[in-house]
CSV table of C-alpha atoms and ligand atoms in Angstrom, one decimal:
chain,number,residue,atom,x,y,z
N,1,MET,CA,-49.8,178.1,21.5
N,2,LEU,CA,-48.1,174.9,20.5
N,3,LYS,CA,-47.2,172.7,23.5
N,4,LYS,CA,-45.0,169.6,23.3
N,5,PHE,CA,-46.3,166.5,25.1
N,6,LEU,CA,-44.3,163.5,23.9
N,7,ASP,CA,-40.8,162.8,22.6
N,8,LEU,CA,-40.7,159.6,20.6
N,9,GLY,CA,-36.9,159.9,20.0
N,10,GLN,CA,-34.9,159.8,16.8
N,11,GLN,CA,-36.9,158.1,14.0
N,12,PRO,CA,-36.0,157.2,10.4
N,13,LEU,CA,-38.5,157.6,7.6
N,14,ALA,CA,-41.2,155.1,8.4
N,15,ASN,CA,-41.8,153.6,5.0
N,16,SER,CA,-38.1,153.6,3.9
N,17,TYR,CA,-37.5,149.9,4.0
N,18,LEU,CA,-33.8,149.1,3.5
N,19,ARG,CA,-32.1,146.9,1.0
N,20,LYS,CA,-29.2,144.8,2.3
N,21,SER,CA,-26.8,147.0,0.4
N,22,GLN,CA,-28.2,150.0,2.4
N,23,LEU,CA,-27.7,148.5,5.9
N,24,LYS,CA,-24.3,150.2,6.5
N,25,LYS,CA,-25.3,153.6,5.2
N,26,LYS,CA,-26.3,156.2,7.7
N,27,GLU,CA,-30.1,156.6,7.7
N,28,LYS,CA,-31.8,160.0,7.7
N,29,LYS,CA,-33.4,160.5,11.1
N,30,LEU,CA,-35.6,163.1,12.7
N,31,LYS,CA,-36.7,163.7,16.3
N,32,LEU,CA,-40.4,162.7,16.5
N,33,GLU,CA,-42.1,165.1,18.9
N,34,LEU,CA,-45.8,165.6,19.4
N,35,LEU,CA,-47.5,168.9,19.7
N,36,PHE,CA,-50.9,170.1,20.9
N,37,ASP,CA,-52.3,173.5,19.8
N,38,ASP,CA,-54.3,174.8,22.6
N,39,LYS,CA,-56.2,177.2,20.3
N,40,SER,CA,-57.3,174.9,17.5
N,41,TYR,CA,-56.9,171.6,19.4
N,42,LEU,CA,-54.9,170.2,16.5
N,43,VAL,CA,-52.3,167.6,17.3
N,44,SER,CA,-49.3,167.4,15.0
N,45,ILE,CA,-45.7,166.3,14.8
N,46,LYS,CA,-43.0,169.0,15.1
N,47,ASN,CA,-40.4,168.1,12.5
N,48,LYS,CA,-41.7,167.5,9.1
N,49,ILE,CA,-40.1,165.8,6.2
N,50,PRO,CA,-40.6,167.2,2.6
N,51,LYS,CA,-43.4,165.3,0.9
N,52,HIS,CA,-41.1,164.3,-2.1
N,53,GLN,CA,-38.9,162.3,0.3
N,54,MET,CA,-41.8,160.2,1.5
N,55,PHE,CA,-44.3,160.0,-1.3
N,56,ASN,CA,-42.4,159.2,-4.4
N,57,SER,CA,-42.0,156.4,-6.9
N,58,SER,CA,-40.8,153.9,-4.4
N,59,TYR,CA,-43.7,154.1,-1.9
N,60,PRO,CA,-44.3,150.6,-0.6
N,61,TYR,CA,-47.8,150.8,1.1
N,62,ARG,CA,-50.7,149.0,-0.6
N,63,SER,CA,-54.2,149.3,1.0
N,64,SER,CA,-55.3,146.1,-0.8
N,65,GLN,CA,-53.1,144.0,1.6
N,66,SER,CA,-55.9,143.7,4.2
N,67,LYS,CA,-59.3,142.2,3.8
N,68,THR,CA,-60.6,144.6,6.5
N,69,MET,CA,-59.8,147.6,4.3
N,70,GLN,CA,-61.2,146.0,1.2
N,71,ILE,CA,-64.5,145.4,3.0
N,72,SER,CA,-64.6,148.8,4.6
N,73,PHE,CA,-64.0,150.6,1.2
N,74,ARG,CA,-66.6,148.4,-0.5
N,75,LYS,CA,-69.2,149.3,2.2
N,76,ILE,CA,-68.6,153.1,1.9
N,77,ALA,CA,-68.6,152.9,-1.9
N,78,ASN,CA,-72.1,151.3,-1.7
N,79,GLU,CA,-73.3,153.9,0.8
N,80,ILE,CA,-72.0,156.7,-1.5
N,81,LYS,CA,-73.9,155.3,-4.5
N,82,ARG,CA,-77.1,155.0,-2.4
N,83,ARG,CA,-77.0,158.2,-0.4
N,84,PHE,CA,-75.4,160.7,-2.9
N,85,ASN,CA,-75.5,159.1,-6.3
N,86,PRO,CA,-72.6,161.2,-7.6
N,87,LYS,CA,-71.9,161.5,-11.3
N,88,LEU,CA,-68.2,162.3,-10.9
N,89,ILE,CA,-66.0,161.4,-7.9
N,90,VAL,CA,-62.4,162.2,-7.1
N,91,GLU,CA,-60.4,160.2,-4.7
N,92,ILE,CA,-57.4,162.0,-3.2
N,93,GLY,CA,-54.7,159.4,-2.4
N,94,SER,CA,-56.1,156.5,-4.4
N,95,ASN,CA,-53.2,154.2,-3.6
N,96,ASP,CA,-53.7,150.8,-5.4
N,97,GLY,CA,-57.4,151.3,-6.1
N,98,THR,CA,-59.0,149.4,-3.2
N,99,PHE,CA,-61.8,152.1,-3.1
N,100,LEU,CA,-61.7,153.1,-6.7
N,101,LYS,CA,-62.4,149.7,-8.1
N,102,ASN,CA,-65.9,149.8,-6.6
N,103,PHE,CA,-67.0,152.4,-9.2
N,104,SER,CA,-67.3,152.3,-13.0
N,105,LYS,CA,-64.2,153.8,-14.7
N,106,ASN,CA,-66.0,156.8,-16.3
N,107,LYS,CA,-67.3,158.0,-12.8
N,108,ILE,CA,-64.1,158.3,-10.8
N,109,ILE,CA,-60.7,159.9,-11.0
N,110,GLY,CA,-57.8,158.9,-8.7
N,111,ILE,CA,-55.2,161.3,-7.5
N,112,GLU,CA,-52.0,159.4,-6.4
N,113,PRO,CA,-48.6,161.2,-6.4
N,114,CYS,CA,-46.6,157.9,-5.8
N,115,LYS,CA,-46.1,157.0,-9.4
N,116,ASN,CA,-45.3,153.3,-8.7
N,117,VAL,CA,-48.7,153.0,-7.0
N,118,ALA,CA,-50.6,155.1,-9.5
N,119,LYS,CA,-49.4,152.7,-12.2
N,120,VAL,CA,-51.4,149.9,-10.6
N,121,THR,CA,-54.8,151.6,-11.2
N,122,LYS,CA,-53.7,153.2,-14.5
N,123,LYS,CA,-53.0,149.7,-15.8
N,124,LYS,CA,-56.5,148.6,-14.9
N,125,GLY,CA,-57.9,151.5,-16.9
N,126,PHE,CA,-58.9,153.9,-14.2
N,127,VAL,CA,-58.1,157.6,-14.8
N,128,THR,CA,-55.3,158.2,-12.3
N,129,ILE,CA,-53.4,161.5,-12.0
N,130,ASP,CA,-49.9,160.8,-10.6
N,131,LYS,CA,-49.5,164.3,-9.1
N,132,TYR,CA,-50.0,165.9,-5.7
N,133,TRP,CA,-53.4,167.4,-4.9
N,134,THR,CA,-52.9,171.1,-5.4
N,135,LYS,CA,-54.8,174.3,-6.4
N,136,SER,CA,-53.3,174.3,-9.8
N,137,LEU,CA,-54.1,170.7,-10.4
N,138,ALA,CA,-57.7,171.3,-9.3
N,139,ARG,CA,-57.9,174.3,-11.6
N,140,SER,CA,-56.5,172.5,-14.6
N,141,LEU,CA,-58.8,169.4,-14.2
N,142,PHE,CA,-62.0,170.9,-12.9
N,143,LYS,CA,-62.2,174.4,-14.4
N,144,LYS,CA,-65.4,173.6,-16.3
N,145,LYS,CA,-66.7,170.2,-15.0
N,146,LYS,CA,-66.9,170.2,-11.2
N,147,VAL,CA,-66.9,167.2,-9.0
N,148,ASP,CA,-70.0,165.9,-7.1
N,149,LEU,CA,-68.1,164.0,-4.4
N,150,ILE,CA,-64.5,164.0,-3.2
N,151,TYR,CA,-63.4,161.0,-1.1
N,152,SER,CA,-60.1,160.7,0.8
N,153,ALA,CA,-59.2,158.1,3.3
N,154,ASN,CA,-56.0,158.0,5.4
N,155,THR,CA,-54.5,160.7,3.3
N,156,LEU,CA,-55.3,164.1,4.9
N,157,SER,CA,-53.0,163.4,7.9
N,158,HIS,CA,-50.2,163.0,5.4
N,159,ILE,CA,-50.5,166.4,3.8
N,160,GLU,CA,-48.7,169.3,5.6
N,161,ASN,CA,-50.3,172.1,3.7
N,162,LEU,CA,-53.9,172.1,4.7
N,163,ASN,CA,-54.6,175.5,3.1
N,164,GLU,CA,-53.5,174.2,-0.3
N,165,THR,CA,-55.6,171.0,0.1
N,166,PHE,CA,-58.9,172.6,1.2
N,167,THR,CA,-58.6,175.5,-1.3
N,168,ALA,CA,-58.1,172.9,-4.1
N,169,ILE,CA,-61.1,171.0,-2.7
N,170,ASN,CA,-63.2,174.1,-2.9
N,171,ILE,CA,-62.1,174.8,-6.5
N,172,ALA,CA,-63.0,171.2,-7.6
N,173,LEU,CA,-66.2,170.6,-5.7
N,174,ASN,CA,-69.5,171.8,-7.1
N,175,LYS,CA,-71.7,173.9,-4.8
N,176,ASP,CA,-73.8,171.0,-3.6
N,177,GLY,CA,-70.8,168.7,-3.6
N,178,ILE,CA,-69.9,166.3,-0.8
N,179,LEU,CA,-66.5,165.8,0.8
N,180,ILE,CA,-65.8,162.6,2.7
N,181,LEU,CA,-62.7,162.5,4.8
N,182,GLU,CA,-61.6,159.5,6.9
N,183,GLY,CA,-58.6,158.7,9.0
N,184,PRO,CA,-57.3,157.6,12.4
N,185,ALA,CA,-59.1,159.5,15.2
N,186,LEU,CA,-57.3,161.2,18.0
N,187,LEU,CA,-59.7,160.1,20.8
N,188,PRO,CA,-59.0,156.4,20.5
N,189,CYS,CA,-55.3,157.1,20.1
N,190,LEU,CA,-55.3,158.8,23.5
N,191,LYS,CA,-57.7,156.4,25.1
N,192,PHE,CA,-55.9,153.2,23.9
N,193,ASN,CA,-52.3,154.4,24.0
N,194,ILE,CA,-51.9,154.2,20.2
N,195,TYR,CA,-48.7,156.2,20.1
N,196,ASP,CA,-47.6,154.4,16.9
N,197,GLN,CA,-50.2,156.3,14.9
N,198,PHE,CA,-47.6,159.0,15.0
N,199,TYR,CA,-44.7,158.8,12.5
N,200,CYS,CA,-43.2,161.1,9.8
N,201,GLU,CA,-46.1,160.6,7.4
N,202,HIS,CA,-48.8,161.3,9.9
N,203,ILE,CA,-48.3,165.0,10.3
N,204,TYR,CA,-51.7,165.4,12.0
N,205,VAL,CA,-54.1,163.2,13.8
N,206,PHE,CA,-57.5,164.9,13.7
N,207,SER,CA,-60.4,165.1,16.1
N,208,THR,CA,-63.8,166.5,15.3
N,209,LEU,CA,-62.9,169.5,17.3
N,210,SER,CA,-59.7,170.3,15.4
N,211,LEU,CA,-61.2,169.4,12.0
N,212,SER,CA,-64.2,171.6,12.5
N,213,ASN,CA,-62.0,174.5,13.4
N,214,ILE,CA,-59.9,174.0,10.2
N,215,LEU,CA,-63.0,173.6,8.0
N,216,LYS,CA,-64.5,176.9,9.2
N,217,LYS,CA,-61.7,178.8,7.4
N,218,TYR,CA,-62.8,177.3,4.1
N,219,LYS,CA,-66.5,177.7,4.6
N,220,LEU,CA,-67.0,173.9,4.9
N,221,GLU,CA,-68.8,172.1,7.7
N,222,ILE,CA,-69.3,168.5,8.9
N,223,PHE,CA,-72.9,167.4,8.7
N,224,ASP,CA,-72.5,163.7,9.6
N,225,LEU,CA,-69.9,161.3,10.9
N,226,GLN,CA,-69.2,157.7,11.5
N,227,ASN,CA,-66.8,156.1,14.0
N,228,LEU,CA,-65.1,153.1,12.4
N,229,ASP,CA,-62.9,150.2,13.8
N,230,THR,CA,-60.3,150.5,11.0
N,231,HIS,CA,-56.8,151.4,12.0
N,232,GLY,CA,-57.6,151.0,15.7
N,233,GLY,CA,-60.3,153.7,15.5
N,234,SER,CA,-61.0,156.0,12.7
N,235,THR,CA,-63.7,158.7,12.0
N,236,ARG,CA,-65.3,159.2,8.7
N,237,TYR,CA,-66.5,162.8,8.2
N,238,PHE,CA,-69.3,163.9,5.8
N,239,ILE,CA,-68.7,167.5,4.8
N,240,LYS,CA,-70.6,170.1,2.8
N,241,LYS,CA,-70.2,173.7,1.7
N,242,LYS,CA,-71.5,176.0,4.4
N,243,ASN,CA,-73.9,177.8,2.1
N,244,ASN,CA,-75.6,174.5,1.0
N,245,ASN,CA,-78.7,174.6,3.1
N,246,LYS,CA,-80.3,171.6,1.5
N,247,ILE,CA,-78.4,169.3,3.9
N,248,LYS,CA,-79.1,169.3,7.6
N,249,ILE,CA,-76.4,168.9,10.2
N,250,LEU,CA,-77.1,165.6,12.0
N,251,LYS,CA,-77.0,165.2,15.8
N,252,ALA,CA,-74.1,162.8,15.6
N,253,VAL,CA,-71.7,165.7,15.0
N,254,ARG,CA,-72.6,167.6,18.2
N,255,ARG,CA,-72.6,164.3,20.2
N,256,GLU,CA,-69.1,163.5,19.0
N,257,ILE,CA,-67.8,166.9,19.9
N,258,ASN,CA,-69.4,166.6,23.4
N,259,LYS,CA,-67.7,163.2,23.8
N,260,GLU,CA,-64.3,164.6,22.8
N,261,VAL,CA,-64.7,167.5,25.2
N,262,ARG,CA,-65.8,165.2,28.0
N,263,PHE,CA,-62.7,163.0,27.3
N,264,GLY,CA,-60.5,166.0,27.7
N,265,LEU,CA,-59.3,166.7,24.2
N,266,LYS,CA,-59.3,170.4,24.9
N,267,LYS,CA,-57.1,170.0,28.0
N,268,PHE,CA,-53.3,169.7,27.9
N,269,SER,CA,-53.4,167.5,31.0
N,270,THR,CA,-55.0,164.7,28.9
N,271,TYR,CA,-52.0,164.7,26.6
N,272,LYS,CA,-49.5,164.7,29.5
N,273,LYS,CA,-51.3,161.7,30.9
N,274,PHE,CA,-51.1,159.9,27.6
N,275,SER,CA,-47.3,160.7,27.5
N,276,LYS,CA,-46.9,159.1,30.9
N,277,ASN,CA,-48.7,156.0,29.8
N,278,ILE,CA,-46.5,155.7,26.7
N,279,LYS,CA,-43.3,155.8,28.7
N,280,LYS,CA,-44.6,153.0,30.9
N,281,SER,CA,-45.6,151.0,27.7
N,282,LYS,CA,-42.1,151.3,26.4
N,283,PHE,CA,-40.6,149.9,29.6
N,284,LYS,CA,-43.1,147.0,29.7
N,285,LEU,CA,-42.7,146.0,26.1
N,286,LYS,CA,-38.9,145.9,26.4
N,287,LYS,CA,-39.1,143.9,29.6
N,288,LEU,CA,-41.6,141.4,28.1
N,289,LEU,CA,-39.4,140.8,25.1
N,290,LYS,CA,-36.2,140.5,27.2
N,291,ASP,CA,-37.9,138.0,29.5
N,292,LEU,CA,-38.9,135.9,26.5
N,293,GLN,CA,-35.4,136.1,25.1
N,294,LEU,CA,-34.0,134.8,28.5
N,295,LYS,CA,-36.4,131.9,28.2
N,296,ASN,CA,-35.1,131.1,24.7
N,297,LYS,CA,-38.4,131.8,23.1
N,298,LYS,CA,-38.5,132.6,19.4
N,299,VAL,CA,-40.3,135.9,18.8
N,300,ILE,CA,-41.1,137.3,15.4
N,301,GLY,CA,-43.2,140.3,14.2
N,302,TYR,CA,-46.4,140.2,12.0
N,303,GLY,CA,-47.0,143.2,9.7
N,304,ALA,CA,-44.0,145.4,9.0
N,305,THR,CA,-46.1,148.5,9.4
N,306,ALA,CA,-45.1,152.2,9.5
N,307,LYS,CA,-46.5,152.0,13.0
N,308,SER,CA,-44.0,149.3,14.0
N,309,CYS,CA,-41.2,151.7,12.9
N,310,THR,CA,-42.3,154.1,15.7
N,311,VAL,CA,-42.5,151.4,18.3
N,312,LEU,CA,-39.3,149.6,17.4
N,313,ASN,CA,-37.2,152.8,17.3
N,314,TYR,CA,-38.8,154.4,20.4
N,315,CYS,CA,-38.3,151.2,22.4
N,316,LYS,CA,-35.0,150.5,20.8
N,317,ILE,CA,-36.0,147.0,19.8
N,318,GLY,CA,-33.8,145.2,17.2
N,319,PRO,CA,-33.3,141.7,15.7
N,320,THR,CA,-32.1,140.2,19.0
N,321,LEU,CA,-35.5,140.7,20.5
N,322,ILE,CA,-37.7,140.3,17.4
N,323,ASN,CA,-36.0,137.9,15.0
N,324,TYR,CA,-37.8,138.9,11.8
N,325,PHE,CA,-41.1,140.2,10.6
N,326,LEU,CA,-43.6,138.6,8.2
N,327,ASP,CA,-45.4,140.7,5.6
N,328,THR,CA,-47.4,140.2,2.4
N,329,THR,CA,-46.4,143.5,0.7
N,330,PRO,CA,-44.2,142.8,-2.3
N,331,ASP,CA,-42.2,146.0,-1.9
N,332,LYS,CA,-41.4,145.2,1.8
N,333,ILE,CA,-40.3,141.6,1.4
N,334,ASN,CA,-36.6,140.8,1.7
N,335,LYS,CA,-35.9,144.3,3.0
N,336,PHE,CA,-35.2,145.5,6.5
N,337,LEU,CA,-37.3,147.8,8.7
N,338,PRO,CA,-35.9,151.2,8.9
N,339,GLY,CA,-33.8,152.0,12.1
N,340,SER,CA,-34.3,148.7,13.8
N,341,LYS,CA,-33.0,146.8,10.8
N,342,ILE,CA,-35.1,143.8,11.4
N,343,PHE,CA,-35.5,141.6,8.3
N,344,ILE,CA,-38.8,141.2,6.6
N,345,LYS,CA,-39.7,137.8,5.3
N,346,LYS,CA,-42.4,136.8,2.8
N,347,TYR,CA,-45.5,135.9,4.6
N,348,LYS,CA,-46.1,132.2,5.3
N,349,LYS,CA,-48.8,130.8,7.6
N,350,LEU,CA,-47.6,130.7,11.2
N,351,ASN,CA,-46.6,127.4,12.7
N,352,LYS,CA,-45.6,126.7,16.3
N,353,LYS,CA,-42.7,124.6,15.0
N,354,ASP,CA,-41.0,127.9,13.7
N,355,VAL,CA,-42.0,130.4,16.3
N,356,ASP,CA,-43.4,130.8,19.9
N,357,PHE,CA,-44.5,134.4,20.1
N,358,VAL,CA,-45.7,136.9,17.5
N,359,PHE,CA,-45.6,140.6,18.0
N,360,LEU,CA,-48.5,142.3,16.2
N,361,GLY,CA,-47.0,145.1,14.1
N,362,ALA,CA,-50.4,145.2,12.4
N,363,TRP,CA,-52.4,145.0,15.7
N,364,ASN,CA,-55.1,147.0,13.9
N,365,PHE,CA,-55.9,144.0,11.8
N,366,LYS,CA,-55.8,141.5,14.7
N,367,LYS,CA,-59.2,140.0,14.1
N,368,GLU,CA,-58.3,139.2,10.5
N,369,ILE,CA,-54.9,137.9,11.6
N,370,PHE,CA,-56.3,135.6,14.3
N,371,LYS,CA,-58.8,134.1,11.7
N,372,LYS,CA,-55.9,133.5,9.3
N,373,GLU,CA,-53.7,132.0,12.0
N,374,SER,CA,-56.1,129.6,13.6
N,375,LEU,CA,-53.7,126.7,13.3
N,376,PHE,CA,-50.9,128.5,15.1
N,377,ILE,CA,-53.4,129.5,17.9
N,378,LYS,CA,-54.6,125.9,18.2
N,379,GLN,CA,-51.0,124.7,18.4
N,380,GLY,CA,-50.5,127.0,21.4
N,381,GLY,CA,-48.7,129.9,19.6
N,382,LYS,CA,-49.2,133.3,21.3
N,383,PHE,CA,-49.4,136.9,20.1
N,384,ILE,CA,-48.0,139.9,21.8
N,385,THR,CA,-49.5,143.4,21.6
N,386,HIS,CA,-48.7,146.8,23.0
N,387,ILE,CA,-52.2,148.2,22.4
N,388,PRO,CA,-54.0,149.1,24.6
N,389,ASN,CA,-51.5,147.7,27.1
N,390,VAL,CA,-48.4,145.5,26.7
N,391,LYS,CA,-49.5,141.9,27.1
N,392,ILE,CA,-49.4,138.4,25.8
N,393,ILE,CA,-52.9,138.0,24.3
N,394,SER,CA,-54.9,135.4,26.2
N,395,ASP,CA,-57.1,132.7,24.4
N,396,LYS,CA,-60.2,134.6,25.5
N,397,ASP,CA,-59.0,137.9,24.0
N,398,MET,CA,-58.2,136.1,20.8
N,399,ARG,CA,-61.8,135.9,20.1
N,400,GLY,CA,-61.6,139.6,19.3
N,401,ARG,CA,-62.0,141.4,22.6
N,402,ILE,CA,-58.7,143.1,23.3
X,1,TYD,P1,-51.2,149.1,8.1
X,1,TYD,O1,-51.6,148.7,9.4
X,1,TYD,O2,-52.3,149.7,7.2
X,1,TYD,O3,-50.1,150.0,8.2
X,1,TYD,P2,-49.2,151.3,8.4
X,1,TYD,O4,-48.9,151.4,9.9
X,1,TYD,O5,-48.0,151.0,7.6
X,1,TYD,O6,-50.0,152.4,7.9
X,1,TYD,O7,-50.5,148.0,7.3
X,1,TYD,C1,-50.6,146.7,7.5
X,1,TYD,C2,-49.3,145.9,7.1
X,1,TYD,O8,-49.4,144.6,7.5
X,1,TYD,C3,-49.0,145.9,5.6
X,1,TYD,O9,-47.7,145.9,5.4
X,1,TYD,C4,-49.6,144.5,5.2
X,1,TYD,C5,-49.3,143.7,6.4
X,1,TYD,N1,-50.3,142.6,6.6
X,1,TYD,C6,-49.9,141.3,6.5
X,1,TYD,O10,-48.7,141.1,6.1
X,1,TYD,N2,-50.8,140.3,6.7
X,1,TYD,C7,-52.0,140.5,7.0
X,1,TYD,O11,-52.8,139.6,7.2
X,1,TYD,C8,-52.5,141.9,7.2
X,1,TYD,C9,-53.9,142.2,7.6
X,1,TYD,C10,-51.6,142.9,7.0
């Protein structure tokens, strides 16, 4: 049975940054409600937006915009070469090629339905198919020559039709093939109050428990996993076909499932507790920003993320509380965040002369940001975060121990 545990209010499409000319137009909004399935333990959002409205030729997100992700993808690419030595790899959701570029062009095929993003890797000479990952695509591309390894990071949560996705994976993957899936993990979301991991594009946030249940239907199984720091806590799953007995299931998988059960991922009460914490977080963030406004402090945002969209719209924060955001992404600059309509300026190094407090929209990259903004920190500039709790980050915490 599906049980609702949190209502994050009316939300616009998270990556639909607005041009000035669109500011007066009514935005499409949907209620963002979170559901827990007490049979499969899968957590999902209730109202879904058709994929064409989110992933099309004006998709702004670029994974290359953070050093953290570049390093993370380089490391897993090296591990893949060492551990599995695949002859042919497919990446589902290749974005602007941050993972892809670590391989030679004749070894990897990118699948990227957002045509504007697919263009980036096509131009660099990588085979990139600008279509959605479907059974018919898998059949047409891999009827004869099967794939040794499929990699997909931060993409599976975006795909509503899991049946289509896994059936297509089974069509493409050879019998000894490896599937690697990674994305934000549910346990850290609940543990650290990461409610902004939920927005229209993140239809699911998986746990080992829920993913194992889904994989069973497709005769696939997890044989290893790694917990990562990326995106506030992600898990990378190594998956094989069930009838491939050459690969052993490592202890890490059972350990992770036990950890999730101990944390309470099977119990609805855990989700209700999370919901209570989030309501408190909303109140605290609003209060902090209002107090700073009363003290005439200048507050801006850093990283106009999709996550920020959830926070700003849930907490009803607009340009009076956060003046503007800074971002490095070309397709976001000089536009406005959806719903909150806060302006996004081109990134420029922070300086205390311009700003007193900086709200971390990209809190998941805080270490990278603190490094970059050492001058601002030396000048006495402060950062605000809402993860794991709403606070002004102290100097001690800035050394990376939030
Ligand atoms: P990400 O956290 O991956 O976001 P989302 O919630 O949208 O999935 O995106 C990080 C955003 O922050 C992206 O728009 C780029 C921006 N950014 C900067 O502007 N400067 C930086 O130093 C970093 C690390 C990110």
